[in-house]
Tab-separated table of C-alpha atoms in Angstrom:
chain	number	residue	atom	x	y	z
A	1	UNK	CA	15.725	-31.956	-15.513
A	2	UNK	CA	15.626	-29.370	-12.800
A	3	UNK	CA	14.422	-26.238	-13.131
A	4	UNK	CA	16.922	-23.128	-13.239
A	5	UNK	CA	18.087	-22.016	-9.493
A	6	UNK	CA	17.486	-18.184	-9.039
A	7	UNK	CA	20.271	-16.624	-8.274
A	8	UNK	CA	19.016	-13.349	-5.514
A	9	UNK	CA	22.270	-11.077	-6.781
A	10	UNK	CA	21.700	-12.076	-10.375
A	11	UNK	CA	18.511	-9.621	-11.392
A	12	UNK	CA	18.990	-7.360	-8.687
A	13	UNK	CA	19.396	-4.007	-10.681
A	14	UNK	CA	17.080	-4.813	-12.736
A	15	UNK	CA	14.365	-5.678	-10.636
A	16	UNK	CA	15.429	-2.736	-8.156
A	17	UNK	CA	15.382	-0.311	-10.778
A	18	UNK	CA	12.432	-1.250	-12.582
A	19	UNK	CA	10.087	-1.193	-9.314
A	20	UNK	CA	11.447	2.801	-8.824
A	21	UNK	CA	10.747	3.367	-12.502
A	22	UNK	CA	7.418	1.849	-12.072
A	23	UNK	CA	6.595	4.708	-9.845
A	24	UNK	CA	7.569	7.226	-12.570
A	25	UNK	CA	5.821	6.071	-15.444
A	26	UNK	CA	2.682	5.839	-13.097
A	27	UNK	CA	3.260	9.651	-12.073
A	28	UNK	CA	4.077	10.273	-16.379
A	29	UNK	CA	1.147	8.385	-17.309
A	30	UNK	CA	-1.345	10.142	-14.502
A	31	UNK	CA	0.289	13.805	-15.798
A	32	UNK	CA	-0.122	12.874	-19.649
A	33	UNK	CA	-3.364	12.018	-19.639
A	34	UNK	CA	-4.374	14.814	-16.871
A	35	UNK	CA	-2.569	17.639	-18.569
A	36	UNK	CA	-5.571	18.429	-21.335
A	37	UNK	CA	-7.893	18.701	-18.899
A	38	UNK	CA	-8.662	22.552	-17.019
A	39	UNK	CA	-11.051	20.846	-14.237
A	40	UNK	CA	-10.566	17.006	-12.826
A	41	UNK	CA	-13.486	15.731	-10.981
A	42	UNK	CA	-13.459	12.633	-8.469
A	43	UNK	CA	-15.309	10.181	-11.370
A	44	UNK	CA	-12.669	11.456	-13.964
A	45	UNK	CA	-10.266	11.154	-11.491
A	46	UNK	CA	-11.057	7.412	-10.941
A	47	UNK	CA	-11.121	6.756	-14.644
A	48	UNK	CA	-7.589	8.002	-14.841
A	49	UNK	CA	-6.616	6.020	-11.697
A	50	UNK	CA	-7.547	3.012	-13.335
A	51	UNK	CA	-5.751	3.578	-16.783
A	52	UNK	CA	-2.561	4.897	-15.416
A	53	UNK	CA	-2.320	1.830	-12.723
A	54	UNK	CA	-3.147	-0.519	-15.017
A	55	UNK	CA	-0.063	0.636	-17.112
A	56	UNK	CA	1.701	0.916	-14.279
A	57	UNK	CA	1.157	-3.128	-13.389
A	58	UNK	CA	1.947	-4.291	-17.367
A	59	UNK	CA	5.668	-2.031	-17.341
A	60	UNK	CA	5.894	-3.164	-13.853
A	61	UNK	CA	5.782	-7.057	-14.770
A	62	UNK	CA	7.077	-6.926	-17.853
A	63	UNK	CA	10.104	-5.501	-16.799
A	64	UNK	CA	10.705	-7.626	-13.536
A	65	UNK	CA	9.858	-10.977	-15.511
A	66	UNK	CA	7.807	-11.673	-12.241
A	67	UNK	CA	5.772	-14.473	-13.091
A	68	UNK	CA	2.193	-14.502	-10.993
A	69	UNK	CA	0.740	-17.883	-11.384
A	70	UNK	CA	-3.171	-18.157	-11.605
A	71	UNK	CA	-3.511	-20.272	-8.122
A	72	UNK	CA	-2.197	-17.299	-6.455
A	73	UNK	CA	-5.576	-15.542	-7.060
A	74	UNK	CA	-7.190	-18.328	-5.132
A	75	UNK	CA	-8.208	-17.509	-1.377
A	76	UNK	CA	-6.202	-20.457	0.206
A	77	UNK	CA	-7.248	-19.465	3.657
A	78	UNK	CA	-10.249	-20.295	5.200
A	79	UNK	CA	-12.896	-17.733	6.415
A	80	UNK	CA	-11.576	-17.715	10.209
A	81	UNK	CA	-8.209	-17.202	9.137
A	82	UNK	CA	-9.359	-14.233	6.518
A	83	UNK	CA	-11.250	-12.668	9.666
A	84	UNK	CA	-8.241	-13.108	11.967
A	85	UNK	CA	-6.431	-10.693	9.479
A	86	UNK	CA	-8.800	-8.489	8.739
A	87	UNK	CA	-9.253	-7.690	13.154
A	88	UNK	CA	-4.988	-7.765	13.119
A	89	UNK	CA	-5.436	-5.372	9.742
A	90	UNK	CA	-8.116	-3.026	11.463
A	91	UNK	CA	-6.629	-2.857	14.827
A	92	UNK	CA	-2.982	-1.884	13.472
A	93	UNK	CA	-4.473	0.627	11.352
A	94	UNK	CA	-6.421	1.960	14.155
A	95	UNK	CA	-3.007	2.438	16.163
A	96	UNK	CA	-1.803	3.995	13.203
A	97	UNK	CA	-4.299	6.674	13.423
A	98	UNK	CA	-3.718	7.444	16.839
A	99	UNK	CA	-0.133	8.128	16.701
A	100	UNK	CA	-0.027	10.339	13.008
A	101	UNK	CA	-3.316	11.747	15.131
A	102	UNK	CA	-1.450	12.562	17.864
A	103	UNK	CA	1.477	13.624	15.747
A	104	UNK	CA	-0.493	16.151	13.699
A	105	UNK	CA	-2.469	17.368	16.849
A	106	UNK	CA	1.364	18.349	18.248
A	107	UNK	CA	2.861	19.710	15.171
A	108	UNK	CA	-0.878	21.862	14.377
A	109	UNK	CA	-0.461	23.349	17.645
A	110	UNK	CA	3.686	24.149	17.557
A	111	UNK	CA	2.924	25.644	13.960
A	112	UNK	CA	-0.456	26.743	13.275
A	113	UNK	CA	-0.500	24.459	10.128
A	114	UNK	CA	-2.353	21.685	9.547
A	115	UNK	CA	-1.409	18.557	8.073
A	116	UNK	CA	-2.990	18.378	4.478
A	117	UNK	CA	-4.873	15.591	4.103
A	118	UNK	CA	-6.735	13.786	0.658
A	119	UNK	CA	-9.837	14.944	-0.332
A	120	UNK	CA	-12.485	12.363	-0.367
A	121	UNK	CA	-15.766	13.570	-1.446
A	122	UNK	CA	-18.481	11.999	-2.526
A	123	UNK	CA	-21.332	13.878	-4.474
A	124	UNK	CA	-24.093	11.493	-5.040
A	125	UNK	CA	-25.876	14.302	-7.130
A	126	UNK	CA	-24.083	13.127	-9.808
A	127	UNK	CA	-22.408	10.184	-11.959
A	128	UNK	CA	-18.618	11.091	-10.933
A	129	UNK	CA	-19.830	10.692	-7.421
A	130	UNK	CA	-20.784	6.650	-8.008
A	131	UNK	CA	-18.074	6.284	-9.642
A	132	UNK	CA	-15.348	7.848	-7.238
A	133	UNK	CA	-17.432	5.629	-4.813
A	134	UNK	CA	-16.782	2.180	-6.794
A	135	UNK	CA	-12.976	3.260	-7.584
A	136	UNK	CA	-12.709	3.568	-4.199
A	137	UNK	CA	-14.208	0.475	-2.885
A	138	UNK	CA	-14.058	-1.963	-5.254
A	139	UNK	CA	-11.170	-1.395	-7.983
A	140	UNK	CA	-8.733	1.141	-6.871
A	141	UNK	CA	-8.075	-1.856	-3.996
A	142	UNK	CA	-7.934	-4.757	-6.330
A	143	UNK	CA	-5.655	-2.931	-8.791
A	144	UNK	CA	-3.569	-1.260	-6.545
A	145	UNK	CA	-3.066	-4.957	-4.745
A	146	UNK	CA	-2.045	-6.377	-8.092
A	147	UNK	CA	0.664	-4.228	-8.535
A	148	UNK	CA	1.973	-3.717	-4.560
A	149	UNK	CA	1.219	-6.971	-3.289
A	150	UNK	CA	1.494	-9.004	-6.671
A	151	UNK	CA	4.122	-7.540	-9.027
A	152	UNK	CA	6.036	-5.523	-6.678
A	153	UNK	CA	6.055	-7.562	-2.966
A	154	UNK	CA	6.420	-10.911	-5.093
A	155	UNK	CA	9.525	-9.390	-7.090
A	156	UNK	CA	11.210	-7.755	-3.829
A	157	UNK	CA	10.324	-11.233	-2.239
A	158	UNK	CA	13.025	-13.214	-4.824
A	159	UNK	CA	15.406	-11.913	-2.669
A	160	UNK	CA	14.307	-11.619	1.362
A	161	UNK	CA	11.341	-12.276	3.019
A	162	UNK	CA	10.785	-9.249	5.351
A	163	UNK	CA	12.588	-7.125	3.056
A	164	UNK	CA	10.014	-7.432	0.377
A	165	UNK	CA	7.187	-6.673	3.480
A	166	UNK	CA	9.132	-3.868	4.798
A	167	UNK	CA	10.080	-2.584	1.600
A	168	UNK	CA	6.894	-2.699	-0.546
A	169	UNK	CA	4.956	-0.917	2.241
A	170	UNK	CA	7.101	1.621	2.186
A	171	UNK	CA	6.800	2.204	-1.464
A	172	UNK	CA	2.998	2.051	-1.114
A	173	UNK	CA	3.066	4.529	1.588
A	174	UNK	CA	4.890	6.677	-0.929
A	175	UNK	CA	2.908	6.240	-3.687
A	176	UNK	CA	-0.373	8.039	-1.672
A	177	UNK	CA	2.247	11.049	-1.498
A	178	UNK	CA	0.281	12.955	1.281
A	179	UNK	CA	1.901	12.591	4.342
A	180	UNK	CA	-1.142	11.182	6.980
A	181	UNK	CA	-2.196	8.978	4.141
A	182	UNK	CA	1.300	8.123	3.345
A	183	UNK	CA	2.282	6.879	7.035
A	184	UNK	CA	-1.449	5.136	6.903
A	185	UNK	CA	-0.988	3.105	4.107
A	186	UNK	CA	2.743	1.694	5.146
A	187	UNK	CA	1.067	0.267	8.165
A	188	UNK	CA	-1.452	-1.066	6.532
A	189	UNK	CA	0.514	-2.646	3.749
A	190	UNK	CA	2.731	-3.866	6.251
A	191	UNK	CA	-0.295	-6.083	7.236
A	192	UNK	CA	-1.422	-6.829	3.691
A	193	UNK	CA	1.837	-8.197	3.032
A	194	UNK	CA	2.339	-10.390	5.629
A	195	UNK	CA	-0.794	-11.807	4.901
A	196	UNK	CA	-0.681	-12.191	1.099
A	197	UNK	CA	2.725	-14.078	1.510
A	198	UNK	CA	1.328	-16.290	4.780
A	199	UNK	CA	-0.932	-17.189	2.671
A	200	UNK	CA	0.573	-17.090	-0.466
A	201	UNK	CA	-2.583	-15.333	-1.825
A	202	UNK	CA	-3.637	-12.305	-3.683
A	203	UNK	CA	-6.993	-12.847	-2.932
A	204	UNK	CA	-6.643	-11.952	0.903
A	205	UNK	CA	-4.845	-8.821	0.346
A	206	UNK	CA	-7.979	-8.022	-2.177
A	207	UNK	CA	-10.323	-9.033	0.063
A	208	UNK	CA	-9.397	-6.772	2.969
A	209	UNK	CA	-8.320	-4.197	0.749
A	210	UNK	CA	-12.019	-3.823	-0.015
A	211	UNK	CA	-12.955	-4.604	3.238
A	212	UNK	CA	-10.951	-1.603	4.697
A	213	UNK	CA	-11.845	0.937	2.140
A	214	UNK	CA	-15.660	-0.006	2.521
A	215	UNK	CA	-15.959	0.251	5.752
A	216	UNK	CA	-13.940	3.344	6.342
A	217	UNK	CA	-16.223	4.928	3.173
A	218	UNK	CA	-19.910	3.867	4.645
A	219	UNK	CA	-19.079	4.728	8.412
A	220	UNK	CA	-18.376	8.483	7.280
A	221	UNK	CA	-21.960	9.065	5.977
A	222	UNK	CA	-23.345	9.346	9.424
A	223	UNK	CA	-22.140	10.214	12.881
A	224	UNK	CA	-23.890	7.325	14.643
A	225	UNK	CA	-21.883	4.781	12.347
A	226	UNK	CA	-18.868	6.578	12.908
A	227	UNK	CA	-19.333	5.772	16.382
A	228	UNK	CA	-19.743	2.259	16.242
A	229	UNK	CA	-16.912	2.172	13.517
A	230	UNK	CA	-14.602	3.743	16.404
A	231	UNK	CA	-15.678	1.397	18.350
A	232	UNK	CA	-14.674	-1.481	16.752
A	233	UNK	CA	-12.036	-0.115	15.594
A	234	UNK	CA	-10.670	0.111	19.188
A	235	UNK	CA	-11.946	-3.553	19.865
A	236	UNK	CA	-9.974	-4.566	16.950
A	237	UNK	CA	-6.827	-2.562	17.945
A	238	UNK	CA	-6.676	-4.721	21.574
A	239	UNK	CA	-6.976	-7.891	19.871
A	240	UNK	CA	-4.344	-6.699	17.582
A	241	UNK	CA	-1.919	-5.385	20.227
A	242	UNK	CA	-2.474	-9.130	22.370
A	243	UNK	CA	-2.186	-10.844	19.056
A	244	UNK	CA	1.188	-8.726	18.555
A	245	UNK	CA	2.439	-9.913	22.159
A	246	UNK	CA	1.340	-13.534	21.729
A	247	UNK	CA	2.733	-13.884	18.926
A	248	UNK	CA	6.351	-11.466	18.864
A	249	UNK	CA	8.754	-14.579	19.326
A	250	UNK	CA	7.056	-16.464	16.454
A	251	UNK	CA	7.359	-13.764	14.343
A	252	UNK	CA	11.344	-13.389	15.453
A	253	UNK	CA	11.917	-16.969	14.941
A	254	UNK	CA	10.763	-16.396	11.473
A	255	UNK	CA	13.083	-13.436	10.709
A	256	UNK	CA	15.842	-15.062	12.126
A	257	UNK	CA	15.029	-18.259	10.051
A	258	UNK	CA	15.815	-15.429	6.994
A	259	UNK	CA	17.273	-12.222	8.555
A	260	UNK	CA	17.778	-9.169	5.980
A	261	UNK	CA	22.333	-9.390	5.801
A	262	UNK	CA	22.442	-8.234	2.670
A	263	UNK	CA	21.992	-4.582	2.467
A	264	UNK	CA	19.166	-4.784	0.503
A	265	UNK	CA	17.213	-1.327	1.445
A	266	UNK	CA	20.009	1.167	0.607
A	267	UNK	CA	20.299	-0.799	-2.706
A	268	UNK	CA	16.843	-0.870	-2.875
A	269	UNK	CA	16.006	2.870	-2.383
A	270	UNK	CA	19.315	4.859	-2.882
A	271	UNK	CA	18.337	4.951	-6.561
A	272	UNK	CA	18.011	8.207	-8.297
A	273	UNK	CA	14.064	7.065	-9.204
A	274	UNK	CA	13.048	6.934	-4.912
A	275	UNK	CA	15.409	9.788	-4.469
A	276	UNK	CA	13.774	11.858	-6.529
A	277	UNK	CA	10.383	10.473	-5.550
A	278	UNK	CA	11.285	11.128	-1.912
A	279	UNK	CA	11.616	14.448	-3.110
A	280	UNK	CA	8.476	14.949	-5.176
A	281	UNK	CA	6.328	13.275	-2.122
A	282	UNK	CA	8.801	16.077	0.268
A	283	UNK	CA	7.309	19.259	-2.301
A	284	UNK	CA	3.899	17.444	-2.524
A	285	UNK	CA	3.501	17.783	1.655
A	286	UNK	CA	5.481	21.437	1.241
A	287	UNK	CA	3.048	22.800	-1.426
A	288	UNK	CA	0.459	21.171	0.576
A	289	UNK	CA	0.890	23.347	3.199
A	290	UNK	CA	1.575	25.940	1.358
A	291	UNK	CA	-1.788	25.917	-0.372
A	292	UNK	CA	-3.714	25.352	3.080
């Protein structure tokens, strides 16, 4: 007997909607739980990062039926292959820096503002400080990977390849909701997503997830390792840039193999739930400012 053919249009609202609710129960959760307290520290802030994403991935799943087999937790690459992403990761992000650098350089200048920006401290004095440090580094990036690159990429991916890339980037970008992280972390799923489904892993994503966050954590403790990090970093964005060149007709063979004719982003994100989180994450960067 064969098994049930999935039919892309069939689940479509479902699946669309429940991803942009996803969002807003992860924003509900965060607020419910925040609300009683007067003062948030970075370890109580991790703590809460963890419970609210954690809901986030069980409503996410549950109400997308996406099914995430245990293989898919396997590496199924091999170690040259995870270090070939992790330069193409590095390097993209690097370029990324540059331009929203040189973006926020232009705008500081035309408006005397400056672009608000995450804050992340870490006190060492103290317990919250460890533990800011280990959300951070170790499971902020595999939970947050669950849900983008597991739940959400995997659902989006029922229906088109580079759509569910594209698309569940985006949505990670906007879930950092401040604007230089934001346009960070779409580039950098961008890359996280390609590779998961390349290699249809989870594990990879993880992997440089942590990777990325480590390394951008322990070179910022001293000015000499910030050096060498920029140097890399640099190193890694040439390689990345040749890769890109090398490698632009395979990637449009691939597309075309599966090109996006359905439109799938306005039906995607012309929702009331990533309408009104496009406006949240516009007041967020407003306020923002506003604060200083």
């Amino acid at each position: 007997m064969q098994p049930p053919v999935f039919d892309k249009f069939q689940n479509e609202d479902r699946d669309f909607k429940s991803i942009g609710k996803s969002l807003w129960v992860y924003f509900a959760v965060m607020l419910a739980i925040t609300m009683p307290f007067s003062y948030i520290d970075n370890g109580l802030s991790a703590i809460i990062s963890i419970i609210t994403i954690l809901i986030t991935i069980f409503y996410c799943k549950r109400k997308t039926k996406i099914q995430i087999p245990g293989s898919i937790y396997d590496l199924n690459c091999s170690v040259k292959e995870l270090g070939k992403y992790f330069i193409l990761m590095t390097g993209f992000s690097m370029a990324a820096i540059l331009f929203i650098s040189i973006i926020s350089t232009v705008f500081t200048k035309i408006t005397n503002l400056d672009i608000p920006q995450a804050d992340f401290t870490f006190d060492f004095s103290s317990l919250s400080g460890w533990l800011f440090l280990f959300y951070v580094c170790l499971i902020g990036p595999i939970f947050e990977e669950v849900l983008f690159r597991g739940a959400i990429l995997r659902t989006l991916n029922r229906y088109n390849r580079y759509f569910a890339i594209i698309a569940s980037a985006l949505i990670f970008g906007l879930f950092h909701l401040y604007l230089e992280q934001g346009a960070h972390a779409f580039v950098l799923g961008l890359v996280l997503a390609y590779a998961s489904l390349k290699t249809d892993s989870l594990m990879v994503p993880i992997l440089l997830h942590i990777f990325h966050n480590t390394l951008t954590t322990f070179t910022s403790f001293s000015m000499s390792l910030t050096t060498i990090d920029l140097l890399f970093r640099f190193a890694c964005m040439i390689v990345a840039l040749i890769w890109l060149s090398n490698h632009i007709k395979d990637l449009k063979k691939e597309y075309q193999e599966d090109p996006i004719s359905y439109p799938f982003f306005s039906r995607l994100f012309l929702r009331f739930s990533f309408i009104s989180w496009f406006v949240l994450f516009i007041l967020e960067t407003v306020v923002s400012f506003i604060v200083g």
